[in-house]
Short mmCIF file of C-alpha atoms in Angstrom, two decimals:
data_model
loop_
_atom_site.label_atom_id
_atom_site.label_comp_id
_atom_site.label_asym_id
_atom_site.label_seq_id
_atom_site.Cartn_x
_atom_site.Cartn_y
_atom_site.Cartn_z
CA MET A 9 23.48 -30.42 33.29
CA SER A 10 21.00 -29.78 30.53
CA VAL A 11 19.35 -26.44 29.74
CA PHE A 12 15.69 -26.47 28.78
CA VAL A 13 14.34 -23.35 27.10
CA GLN A 14 10.81 -22.08 26.52
CA GLU A 15 10.51 -20.39 23.14
CA ARG A 16 8.06 -18.10 21.44
CA ALA A 17 7.86 -17.61 17.68
CA LEU A 18 7.77 -14.01 16.49
CA ARG A 19 7.31 -12.69 12.94
CA LEU A 20 8.75 -9.19 13.09
CA SER A 21 9.01 -6.42 10.54
CA SER A 22 11.22 -3.37 10.53
CA VAL A 23 11.39 -0.54 7.98
CA ALA A 24 14.67 -0.56 6.07
CA GLY A 25 13.86 2.71 4.28
CA GLU A 26 11.19 4.75 2.55
CA ASN A 27 11.20 7.51 -0.05
CA ALA A 28 9.16 9.15 -2.82
CA ALA A 29 9.89 10.19 -6.39
CA GLN A 30 8.17 11.86 -9.32
CA SER A 31 8.33 10.78 -12.95
CA ILE A 32 6.99 12.04 -16.27
CA VAL A 33 5.49 9.44 -18.63
CA ASP A 34 4.84 10.28 -22.28
CA ALA A 35 2.38 8.22 -24.31
CA VAL A 36 0.74 8.35 -27.71
CA LEU A 37 -2.92 7.44 -28.17
CA GLU A 38 -3.87 6.32 -31.67
CA ILE A 39 -7.54 6.85 -32.58
CA PRO A 40 -8.98 3.60 -34.07
CA GLU A 41 -9.88 3.60 -37.76
CA ASP A 42 -13.55 2.91 -36.98
CA LYS A 43 -13.70 6.21 -35.06
CA PRO A 44 -13.99 9.65 -36.73
CA GLU A 45 -10.99 11.97 -36.88
CA VAL A 46 -10.28 14.42 -34.07
CA GLU A 47 -11.15 18.08 -34.42
CA ARG A 48 -10.57 19.07 -30.79
CA ILE A 49 -9.63 17.26 -27.55
CA LEU A 50 -12.18 17.88 -24.83
CA TYR A 51 -11.04 15.80 -21.88
CA VAL A 52 -8.41 13.21 -21.00
CA ARG A 53 -8.44 11.13 -17.83
CA VAL A 54 -5.46 8.98 -16.90
CA VAL A 55 -5.14 6.30 -14.20
CA PRO A 56 -1.72 4.75 -13.45
CA LEU A 57 -1.97 0.99 -12.90
CA LEU A 58 0.78 -0.55 -10.76
CA ALA A 59 1.73 -4.04 -11.95
CA GLU A 60 4.72 -4.80 -9.70
CA ALA A 61 7.20 -3.25 -7.32
CA GLU A 62 10.66 -4.81 -7.35
CA ALA A 63 13.31 -4.29 -4.67
CA GLY A 64 16.89 -3.89 -5.83
CA GLU A 65 20.20 -2.69 -4.44
CA GLY A 66 19.51 0.79 -3.07
CA ALA A 67 16.31 1.34 -5.04
CA VAL A 68 12.79 0.12 -5.73
CA THR A 69 11.40 -0.01 -9.27
CA LEU A 70 7.66 0.44 -9.83
CA ARG A 71 6.37 -0.93 -13.12
CA GLY A 72 2.95 -0.47 -14.65
CA SER A 73 0.99 1.17 -17.43
CA LEU A 74 -1.51 3.96 -18.06
CA SER A 75 -5.25 3.47 -18.44
CA GLY A 76 -8.00 6.01 -19.05
CA VAL A 77 -10.23 7.70 -21.61
CA CYS A 78 -10.04 10.51 -24.16
CA LEU A 79 -13.15 12.53 -25.09
CA TYR A 80 -12.95 14.54 -28.29
CA LEU A 81 -15.05 16.46 -30.76
CA PRO A 82 -14.93 14.96 -34.27
CA ALA A 83 -14.55 17.03 -37.40
CA GLY A 84 -17.78 18.06 -39.14
CA GLU A 85 -20.75 20.19 -38.18
CA GLY A 86 -23.14 18.68 -35.63
CA ALA A 87 -20.84 15.77 -34.78
CA GLU A 88 -21.41 14.17 -31.38
CA VAL A 89 -18.70 13.76 -28.76
CA GLU A 90 -16.65 10.57 -29.12
CA ALA A 91 -14.93 8.58 -26.37
CA VAL A 92 -11.87 6.34 -26.80
CA SER A 93 -10.84 4.19 -23.84
CA PHE A 94 -7.30 2.92 -23.51
CA SER A 95 -5.61 0.42 -21.21
CA HIS A 96 -1.97 -0.64 -20.81
CA LEU A 97 -1.10 2.40 -22.96
CA ALA A 98 2.50 3.25 -22.12
CA PRO A 99 4.41 0.83 -19.95
CA PHE A 100 6.51 2.73 -17.41
CA ALA A 101 9.19 2.05 -14.82
CA VAL A 102 9.68 4.55 -12.01
CA GLU A 103 12.78 4.16 -9.83
CA VAL A 104 12.64 5.32 -6.21
CA GLU A 105 16.02 5.62 -4.50
CA LEU A 106 16.03 3.73 -1.20
CA PRO A 107 19.37 3.46 0.63
CA GLY A 108 19.57 0.20 2.53
CA CYS A 109 17.21 -1.63 0.19
CA THR A 110 18.20 -5.12 -0.99
CA PRO A 111 16.46 -7.55 -3.40
CA GLU A 112 15.22 -9.90 -0.65
CA LEU A 113 13.20 -7.21 1.17
CA GLN A 114 9.44 -6.84 0.89
CA VAL A 115 8.14 -3.69 -0.79
CA GLN A 116 5.08 -1.56 -0.13
CA ALA A 117 4.47 0.90 -2.96
CA GLY A 118 1.91 3.39 -4.22
CA LEU A 119 1.23 5.49 -7.30
CA SER A 120 -0.89 8.58 -7.80
CA LEU A 121 -1.43 11.01 -10.64
CA GLY A 122 0.23 14.39 -10.18
CA GLY A 123 -1.14 15.93 -13.38
CA VAL A 124 -1.97 15.20 -17.01
CA SER A 125 -1.90 17.13 -20.29
CA ALA A 126 -2.83 16.19 -23.84
CA SER A 127 -2.22 17.73 -27.26
CA LEU A 128 -3.30 16.88 -30.78
CA ALA A 129 -0.47 15.72 -33.05
CA GLY A 130 -2.55 14.78 -36.10
CA ARG A 131 -6.13 13.83 -36.85
CA ARG A 132 -5.69 10.41 -35.29
CA ARG A 133 -2.87 10.97 -32.82
CA VAL A 134 -3.11 12.33 -29.27
CA GLU A 135 0.04 12.90 -27.26
CA VAL A 136 -0.47 12.42 -23.51
CA THR A 137 1.93 13.46 -20.74
CA ALA A 138 1.28 12.21 -17.19
CA VAL A 139 3.12 13.21 -14.02
CA LEU A 140 3.31 10.27 -11.60
CA ASN A 141 3.92 10.47 -7.85
CA ALA A 142 5.54 7.26 -6.61
CA SER A 143 6.21 6.14 -3.04
CA ALA A 144 8.03 3.05 -1.82
CA ARG A 145 8.89 1.45 1.49
CA ALA A 146 11.22 -1.51 2.00
CA VAL A 147 10.36 -3.80 4.90
CA GLN A 148 12.50 -6.51 6.49
CA VAL A 149 10.32 -9.37 7.74
CA GLY A 150 11.96 -12.14 9.75
CA GLU A 151 10.75 -15.18 11.69
CA TYR A 152 12.48 -15.76 15.02
CA LYS A 153 12.16 -18.19 17.92
CA VAL A 154 13.18 -16.20 20.96
CA VAL A 155 13.83 -17.64 24.43
CA VAL A 156 11.33 -16.36 27.01
CA ASP A 157 12.34 -18.68 29.89
CA ALA A 158 14.93 -21.34 30.74
CA THR A 159 15.50 -24.01 33.41
CA ALA A 160 18.30 -26.48 34.17
CA SER A 161 18.17 -30.19 34.98
CA THR A 162 20.60 -29.60 37.89
CA GLY A 163 21.68 -26.40 39.58
CA LYS A 164 20.19 -23.00 39.02
CA LEU A 165 20.19 -20.45 36.21
CA ARG A 166 20.29 -16.66 36.44
CA LEU A 167 18.23 -15.02 33.69
CA GLN A 168 18.37 -11.46 32.44
CA LYS A 169 15.25 -10.30 30.59
CA SER A 170 14.13 -7.30 28.59
CA LEU A 171 10.73 -6.23 27.27
CA LEU A 172 10.42 -6.29 23.49
CA ARG A 173 7.55 -4.27 22.04
CA ALA A 174 6.80 -5.38 18.50
CA LEU A 175 4.23 -5.33 15.76
CA GLU A 176 3.87 -8.94 14.62
CA VAL A 177 2.94 -9.49 10.99
CA LEU A 178 0.60 -12.47 11.03
CA GLY A 179 0.05 -12.66 7.29
CA SER A 180 -1.07 -10.82 4.17
CA ALA A 181 -3.28 -11.71 1.22
CA SER A 182 -5.07 -10.19 -1.75
CA GLY A 183 -8.20 -11.10 -3.66
CA GLN A 184 -10.29 -10.03 -6.63
CA GLU A 185 -13.99 -9.82 -7.27
CA VAL A 186 -16.27 -8.52 -10.01
CA LEU A 187 -19.03 -6.35 -8.56
CA SER A 188 -22.16 -5.86 -10.61
CA GLY A 189 -25.41 -4.07 -10.07
CA THR A 190 -27.89 -1.50 -11.31
CA VAL A 191 -27.46 2.11 -10.19
CA ARG A 192 -29.65 5.14 -10.69
CA LEU A 193 -29.00 8.84 -11.12
CA GLU A 194 -30.54 11.22 -8.63
CA GLU A 195 -34.00 12.50 -9.39
CA GLY A 196 -33.84 15.74 -11.33
CA ARG A 197 -30.82 14.66 -13.37
CA LEU A 198 -31.12 14.79 -17.15
CA PRO A 199 -31.65 11.34 -18.69
CA LEU A 200 -28.90 9.10 -20.06
CA ALA A 201 -28.28 8.32 -23.70
CA ARG A 202 -24.61 7.25 -23.82
CA VAL A 203 -21.85 6.83 -21.24
CA LEU A 204 -18.66 8.68 -22.19
CA ASP A 205 -16.58 7.99 -19.09
CA LEU A 206 -17.13 5.96 -15.93
CA GLN A 207 -14.86 5.93 -12.88
CA ALA A 208 -15.15 3.89 -9.68
CA TYR A 209 -13.81 4.84 -6.23
CA PRO A 210 -13.77 1.97 -3.69
CA GLU A 211 -13.65 2.70 0.04
CA VAL A 212 -12.91 0.21 2.82
CA LEU A 213 -15.33 0.68 5.72
CA GLU A 214 -14.38 -2.26 7.94
CA ALA A 215 -11.74 -4.99 8.06
CA ARG A 216 -11.66 -7.72 10.68
CA ALA A 217 -9.74 -10.92 11.34
CA GLY A 218 -10.93 -14.44 12.02
CA LEU A 219 -9.07 -17.71 12.39
CA GLY A 220 -6.95 -17.95 9.24
CA ARG A 221 -9.05 -15.42 7.37
CA ALA A 222 -9.91 -11.74 7.02
CA VAL A 223 -13.14 -10.07 5.95
CA VAL A 224 -12.97 -6.71 4.17
CA GLU A 225 -16.16 -4.72 3.67
CA GLY A 226 -16.79 -1.45 1.87
CA ARG A 227 -18.59 0.31 -0.92
CA VAL A 228 -17.90 1.84 -4.32
CA ASP A 229 -18.78 5.37 -5.43
CA LEU A 230 -19.14 6.14 -9.13
CA GLU A 231 -18.53 9.18 -11.32
CA VAL A 232 -20.06 9.23 -14.80
CA VAL A 233 -19.74 11.59 -17.74
CA TYR A 234 -22.58 11.02 -20.18
CA LEU A 235 -24.52 12.37 -23.16
CA THR A 236 -28.21 13.13 -22.88
CA PRO A 237 -30.64 12.35 -25.69
CA ALA A 238 -31.73 15.25 -27.92
CA LEU A 239 -34.43 17.02 -25.91
CA GLU A 240 -37.10 19.29 -27.43
CA GLY A 241 -34.99 20.19 -30.40
CA LEU A 242 -31.81 20.73 -28.35
CA PRO A 243 -28.63 18.84 -29.29
CA PRO A 244 -27.34 16.18 -26.86
CA LEU A 245 -25.77 17.69 -23.76
CA ILE A 246 -22.74 16.49 -21.78
CA GLN A 247 -23.45 15.87 -18.09
CA PHE A 248 -21.35 14.87 -15.06
CA ALA A 249 -22.84 12.99 -12.09
CA ARG A 250 -21.52 11.38 -8.90
CA ILE A 251 -23.40 8.35 -7.57
CA GLU A 252 -22.43 7.71 -3.94
CA LYS A 253 -22.78 4.80 -1.54
CA VAL A 254 -23.54 2.14 -4.15
CA LEU A 255 -22.18 -1.34 -4.91
CA PRO A 256 -21.36 -2.63 -1.42
CA PHE A 257 -18.74 -5.38 -1.24
CA SER A 258 -17.61 -7.98 1.27
CA LEU A 259 -14.58 -10.14 0.50
CA GLU A 260 -13.29 -13.00 2.61
CA LEU A 261 -9.57 -13.63 2.15
CA ALA A 262 -7.63 -16.68 3.28
CA LEU A 263 -5.02 -15.18 5.61
CA ALA A 264 -2.67 -17.74 7.14
CA GLY A 265 -1.68 -16.78 10.67
CA ALA A 266 -4.60 -14.44 11.30
CA VAL A 267 -6.41 -14.83 14.63
CA PRO A 268 -9.61 -13.26 16.02
CA GLY A 269 -8.90 -9.88 17.58
CA ALA A 270 -5.92 -9.10 15.35
CA ARG A 271 -5.92 -5.76 13.58
CA VAL A 272 -6.41 -5.83 9.80
CA ARG A 273 -5.06 -3.12 7.53
CA ALA A 274 -6.80 -3.17 4.16
CA SER A 275 -7.04 -1.21 0.92
CA ALA A 276 -9.06 -1.56 -2.28
CA LEU A 277 -8.59 -0.40 -5.86
CA THR A 278 -10.32 -0.90 -9.19
CA ARG A 279 -8.69 -2.54 -12.18
CA GLY A 280 -11.55 -1.73 -14.56
CA VAL A 281 -15.12 -0.50 -14.73
CA ARG A 282 -17.83 -0.94 -17.37
CA GLY A 283 -21.28 0.61 -17.70
CA ARG A 284 -24.31 0.15 -19.94
CA VAL A 285 -27.40 2.35 -20.15
CA THR A 286 -30.52 0.35 -19.26
CA GLY A 287 -33.00 3.16 -18.63
CA GLU A 288 -33.47 6.90 -18.71
CA ARG A 289 -31.60 7.31 -15.42
CA GLU A 290 -30.34 3.78 -14.95
CA LEU A 291 -26.97 2.10 -15.48
CA GLU A 292 -25.88 -1.52 -15.30
CA VAL A 293 -22.34 -1.47 -13.89
CA GLU A 294 -19.48 -3.95 -13.49
CA VAL A 295 -16.40 -3.14 -11.42
CA ASP A 296 -13.21 -5.23 -11.29
CA LEU A 297 -12.18 -4.88 -7.65
CA GLU A 298 -8.88 -5.84 -6.03
CA VAL A 299 -8.51 -5.93 -2.24
CA TRP A 300 -5.32 -6.26 -0.14
CA ALA A 301 -5.26 -7.05 3.57
CA GLU A 302 -2.59 -7.54 6.23
CA ALA A 303 -3.19 -8.89 9.74
CA VAL A 304 -0.97 -7.52 12.50
CA ARG A 305 -0.85 -7.81 16.28
CA SER A 306 0.85 -5.59 18.84
CA SER A 307 2.89 -7.68 21.27
CA GLN A 308 4.89 -7.10 24.42
CA VAL A 309 7.21 -10.05 24.98
CA GLU A 310 9.68 -10.42 27.85
CA VAL A 311 12.66 -12.05 26.16
CA VAL A 312 15.79 -13.53 27.73
CA THR A 313 18.93 -11.50 26.99
CA ASP A 314 21.44 -13.56 29.01
CA ILE A 315 21.69 -16.87 30.90
CA ALA A 316 24.29 -17.78 33.50
CA SER A 317 24.73 -20.96 35.58
CA GLU A 318 25.15 -20.92 39.35
CA GLY A 319 26.77 -24.37 39.21
CA GLU A 320 30.15 -25.62 38.01
CA GLU A 321 29.11 -25.94 34.38
CA ALA A 322 28.82 -22.86 32.18
CA VAL A 323 26.02 -21.92 29.80
CA GLU A 324 26.71 -20.48 26.36
CA VAL A 325 24.06 -18.47 24.50
CA ASN A 326 23.49 -17.60 20.87
CA ARG A 327 22.32 -13.99 20.75
CA GLN A 328 20.98 -11.91 17.91
CA PRO A 329 19.92 -8.27 17.87
CA LEU A 330 16.21 -8.04 17.06
CA CYS A 331 14.99 -4.77 15.58
CA ALA A 332 11.20 -4.51 15.58
CA GLY A 333 8.89 -1.69 14.64
CA TYR A 334 5.74 -1.07 16.64
CA VAL A 335 2.88 1.39 16.27
CA VAL A 336 2.61 3.87 19.13
CA GLY A 337 -0.49 5.63 17.84
CA GLU A 338 -2.68 6.36 14.83
CA LYS A 339 -5.50 8.74 14.07
CA VAL A 340 -7.76 9.87 11.22
CA VAL A 341 -9.05 13.46 11.06
CA GLU A 342 -11.26 15.33 8.62
CA PHE A 343 -10.24 18.47 6.79
CA PHE A 344 -12.13 21.21 4.97
CA ALA A 345 -10.62 23.85 2.71
CA GLU A 346 -11.92 26.37 0.20
CA GLU A 347 -10.31 28.70 -2.27
CA GLN A 348 -11.30 31.14 -5.00
CA VAL A 349 -9.50 30.68 -8.34
CA SER A 350 -9.56 32.26 -11.76
CA LEU A 351 -9.70 30.40 -15.06
CA PRO A 352 -6.50 30.44 -17.11
CA ALA A 353 -6.58 33.02 -19.90
CA THR A 354 -6.48 30.21 -22.47
CA LYS A 355 -9.82 28.77 -21.27
CA PRO A 356 -13.24 30.00 -22.49
CA PRO A 357 -15.72 31.42 -19.93
CA VAL A 358 -17.88 29.14 -17.80
CA GLU A 359 -21.49 28.54 -18.74
CA LYS A 360 -22.21 25.70 -16.29
CA VAL A 361 -20.05 23.65 -13.90
CA LEU A 362 -20.72 19.94 -14.38
CA GLY A 363 -18.52 18.52 -11.65
CA ALA A 364 -15.01 18.10 -10.30
CA TYR A 365 -12.69 15.55 -8.78
CA GLY A 366 -9.40 15.84 -6.95
CA PHE A 367 -6.66 14.03 -5.12
CA PHE A 368 -4.52 14.73 -2.08
CA VAL A 369 -0.73 14.90 -2.50
CA PRO A 370 1.24 14.56 0.80
CA SER A 371 4.30 16.80 1.07
CA GLU A 372 5.56 16.69 4.68
CA VAL A 373 4.88 15.01 8.00
CA ARG A 374 6.72 15.86 11.24
CA VAL A 375 6.45 14.21 14.64
CA LEU A 376 6.65 16.47 17.70
CA GLU A 377 5.95 15.89 21.37
CA GLY A 378 2.32 14.83 21.61
CA LYS A 379 1.37 15.88 18.10
CA VAL A 380 1.98 15.37 14.40
CA LEU A 381 2.21 18.17 11.82
CA VAL A 382 1.02 17.22 8.33
CA ASP A 383 1.20 19.21 5.14
CA GLY A 384 -0.08 18.58 1.63
CA THR A 385 -1.93 19.96 -1.35
CA VAL A 386 -5.07 19.12 -3.30
CA THR A 387 -5.02 19.12 -7.09
CA LEU A 388 -8.42 19.53 -8.76
CA GLN A 389 -9.84 19.03 -12.23
CA VAL A 390 -13.09 20.87 -12.98
CA ILE A 391 -15.40 19.86 -15.83
CA TYR A 392 -17.64 22.59 -17.24
CA THR A 393 -19.48 23.65 -20.36
CA ALA A 394 -18.46 26.84 -22.13
CA LEU A 395 -20.25 29.05 -24.64
CA GLU A 396 -18.01 29.70 -27.61
CA GLU A 397 -18.65 31.21 -31.02
CA ALA A 398 -18.78 27.72 -32.50
CA GLY A 399 -21.35 26.65 -29.88
CA PRO A 400 -21.30 24.88 -26.50
CA SER A 401 -18.20 22.86 -25.67
CA LEU A 402 -16.98 20.61 -22.88
CA GLN A 403 -13.94 21.92 -21.03
CA VAL A 404 -11.66 20.50 -18.40
CA VAL A 405 -9.40 22.79 -16.39
CA GLU A 406 -6.78 21.60 -13.94
CA PHE A 407 -5.73 23.53 -10.85
CA PRO A 408 -2.47 21.95 -9.61
CA GLU A 409 -1.96 22.40 -5.88
CA ALA A 410 -5.15 24.44 -5.77
CA LEU A 411 -5.57 24.12 -2.01
CA HIS A 412 -2.96 23.91 0.72
CA ILE A 413 -3.80 21.59 3.62
CA ALA A 414 -1.95 21.96 6.94
CA GLN A 415 -3.14 20.14 10.05
CA VAL A 416 -1.95 19.67 13.61
CA ILE A 417 -3.06 16.23 14.81
CA ASP A 418 -2.96 15.61 18.57
CA LEU A 419 -1.41 12.22 19.38
CA ALA A 420 -0.37 11.84 23.01
CA SER A 421 2.07 8.98 22.35
CA ALA A 422 4.02 10.83 19.62
CA ALA A 423 7.59 11.94 20.30
CA PRO A 424 10.41 13.47 18.23
CA GLY A 425 12.48 10.92 16.34
CA MET A 426 9.58 8.57 15.68
CA ALA A 427 8.64 7.63 12.13
CA ALA A 428 5.27 8.63 10.69
CA GLN A 429 3.14 7.68 7.71
CA MET A 430 0.48 9.93 6.24
CA GLU A 431 -2.36 9.18 3.83
CA GLY A 432 -4.93 11.63 2.55
CA ALA A 433 -8.12 11.28 0.54
CA VAL A 434 -10.51 13.74 -1.08
CA LYS A 435 -14.06 12.70 -0.21
CA LYS A 436 -16.18 15.49 -1.70
CA VAL A 437 -15.60 18.44 -4.04
CA ALA A 438 -18.01 21.35 -4.53
CA VAL A 439 -17.48 23.98 -7.23
CA GLU A 440 -19.48 27.17 -7.63
CA ALA A 441 -19.14 29.64 -10.51
CA ILE A 442 -18.99 33.16 -9.02
CA ASP A 443 -18.86 34.60 -12.53
CA SER A 444 -17.84 33.34 -15.95
CA ALA A 445 -14.13 33.45 -15.09
CA THR A 446 -14.03 32.80 -11.33
CA LEU A 447 -14.70 29.61 -9.37
CA ARG A 448 -15.03 28.87 -5.67
CA LEU A 449 -13.60 25.48 -4.74
CA ALA A 450 -14.55 23.65 -1.55
CA VAL A 451 -13.03 20.28 -0.59
CA ARG A 452 -13.72 17.83 2.23
CA GLY A 453 -11.45 14.90 2.94
CA THR A 454 -9.55 12.88 5.50
CA ILE A 455 -5.93 12.61 6.61
CA GLY A 456 -4.67 9.56 8.48
CA VAL A 457 -1.36 9.31 10.34
CA ARG A 458 0.38 6.33 11.89
CA VAL A 459 3.36 6.91 14.21
CA SER A 460 5.80 4.09 14.92
CA ALA A 461 9.03 3.51 16.80
CA GLN A 462 11.83 0.98 16.58
CA ALA A 463 12.88 -1.26 19.48
CA GLU A 464 16.13 -3.24 19.53
CA VAL A 465 16.89 -6.07 21.96
CA GLU A 466 19.86 -8.45 22.03
CA ALA A 467 17.76 -11.59 22.45
CA VAL A 468 18.84 -15.15 23.24
CA LEU A 469 17.84 -17.55 20.46
CA GLU A 470 19.61 -20.68 21.74
CA ALA A 471 21.31 -21.81 24.94
CA VAL A 472 23.39 -24.87 25.78
CA ALA A 473 25.29 -26.16 28.84
CA VAL A 474 29.03 -26.47 28.25
CA PRO A 475 30.48 -29.72 29.73
CA ARG A 476 33.57 -29.84 31.92
CA ALA A 477 36.96 -29.78 30.21
CA LEU A 478 38.07 -33.04 28.63
CA SER A 479 41.45 -34.70 28.91
CA GLN A 480 43.41 -35.39 25.75
CA GLU A 481 42.59 -39.10 26.10
CA GLU A 482 38.84 -38.34 25.89
CA VAL A 483 39.11 -36.73 22.46
CA SER A 484 37.32 -38.98 20.00
CA LEU A 485 35.10 -39.23 16.95
CA ARG A 486 31.49 -39.84 17.99
CA ILE A 487 28.19 -40.63 16.29
CA VAL A 488 25.48 -38.34 17.69
CA VAL A 489 21.72 -38.74 17.15
CA VAL A 490 19.96 -35.39 16.75
CA GLN A 491 17.41 -34.74 19.49
CA PRO A 492 14.44 -32.31 19.43
CA GLY A 493 15.72 -28.73 19.73
CA ASP A 494 19.26 -29.55 18.56
CA SER A 495 21.02 -27.30 16.07
CA LEU A 496 24.55 -27.15 14.65
CA TRP A 497 25.31 -24.27 17.02
CA LYS A 498 24.21 -26.27 20.10
CA LEU A 499 26.09 -29.41 19.07
CA ALA A 500 29.25 -27.42 18.35
CA ARG A 501 29.18 -25.83 21.80
CA ARG A 502 28.29 -29.08 23.52
CA TYR A 503 31.17 -31.03 22.00
CA GLY A 504 33.76 -28.24 21.92
CA THR A 505 34.02 -28.01 18.14
CA SER A 506 32.73 -25.62 15.46
CA MET A 507 29.62 -25.49 13.28
CA GLU A 508 31.86 -25.42 10.19
CA GLN A 509 33.71 -28.59 11.25
CA ILE A 510 30.50 -30.55 11.88
CA ALA A 511 29.05 -29.36 8.57
CA ALA A 512 32.18 -30.29 6.61
CA LEU A 513 32.41 -33.69 8.29
CA ASN A 514 28.79 -34.51 7.39
CA GLY A 515 28.42 -32.76 3.99
CA LEU A 516 26.03 -30.12 5.33
CA GLU A 517 25.55 -26.38 4.92
CA VAL A 518 26.22 -24.34 8.07
CA ASN A 519 22.68 -22.91 8.12
CA GLN A 520 21.00 -26.19 7.22
CA PRO A 521 18.27 -27.30 9.70
CA LEU A 522 18.65 -30.71 11.31
CA ALA A 523 16.11 -33.54 11.39
CA VAL A 524 15.27 -35.35 14.63
CA GLY A 525 16.88 -38.81 14.52
CA GLN A 526 19.54 -37.72 12.02
CA LYS A 527 22.97 -39.25 12.74
CA LEU A 528 26.00 -36.94 12.67
CA LYS A 529 29.72 -37.60 12.96
CA ILE A 530 31.22 -35.19 15.49
CA TYR A 531 34.87 -34.91 16.48
CA ARG A 532 34.75 -34.31 20.23
CA ALA A 533 37.69 -32.06 21.02
CA ALA A 534 39.50 -31.25 24.23
CA ARG A 535 38.67 -27.89 25.78
CA VAL A 536 41.43 -25.48 26.60
#
């Protein structure tokens, strides 16, 4: 009797562990010799750039560097604001403890800024301290050929089956593109003379899969800090403007394994942005964009967990426990929060608020029956002008954890014990000066949650009919030609020997795949 199996290939992923950590990175910014000396620091913006995430034994290490800009007031009466950009300023390595992590696992990681401070340590030396929030997830991805059906050449087989719910990873890819275009300030804005700082915020609007490819579409919003020209005898003024819904992008990525109808998860980030004034309210902009995409498909596969023969010959099976994660539900909701805050005593009074930006910091996510509880905070930086005895000045004030965000998200498929991921984004910040020392902050944003569960099935990967017992006289050394579907495990069971013995006899590794037509020496043993 021969056993013929029908197989299905599955590429499954399961989470081996996830965790978060915080790290403090110190850096020193040297002001170039062709720039004037520093009298006072006005504003420092820092962006952590992630270069690589490396899995190790029990931990993941995130490596990267700091990028950003420093605005300062030079020494001397009537001096204009200067801007010094820096990239790859302080290489850093943040270690996130992750029990169960091993070097061969895939890593998904993220970095965000938890806060920044700067102090002057000389006329040409600025000391910068950045607080980094790091997150890491280790994922085990395996390719399996599971048996979904089996038949015999003679006699009948009894099959036991079980339903395996899984999220199949079809493939992932990343790509880069330089976006360029001309953007304009809103009417009513003061004209441009010089760009001091330019920041780009990409947003993915749609991601879809095709045959072997994925298309990711979105747009980029811009924030610009600039100097105006001298107007009607007034000195140049510092202005802050947000330019929304500009620089659309559409990237097509080669994504092996992707098929139409698959779900694509995508994200985008900027590696650099440049701007040049081309008109009174016009900028020519270039953005270095990087896009990542992953195609996945939810599957329900009925796999064989045991095979038995109803005839005289027995069937042996090679089983393996398959642990697969699958998404049971996901949802994105909007949030709105406002708060009234007072300026720190060390900050001068507000003359005019120029703008603000913020970021969401997740703190806790809990899965309950039919709902998910999420908790986090929003840290804000507000840019404003102040009237001081020495004249107008640009000020930046940070409000760490200025707003507390707590949401209950209804998700019918959620249940206690399931794992959940949370991501939050600040979409719009409004700041109003109630008086010279009090601000009202209002923030709109989104929170997304994805709830997943783990399924484990003892699946049959191989099956082979075991021949009748041999007499001692039938024991012999044979030459066997490998047929389609043969493996060392099948041949060992078929001829009553071991994988190790066949491998040693033929100079092979135990896990080495066989080639059709390959000739093997096999010592056919008697069965007890």
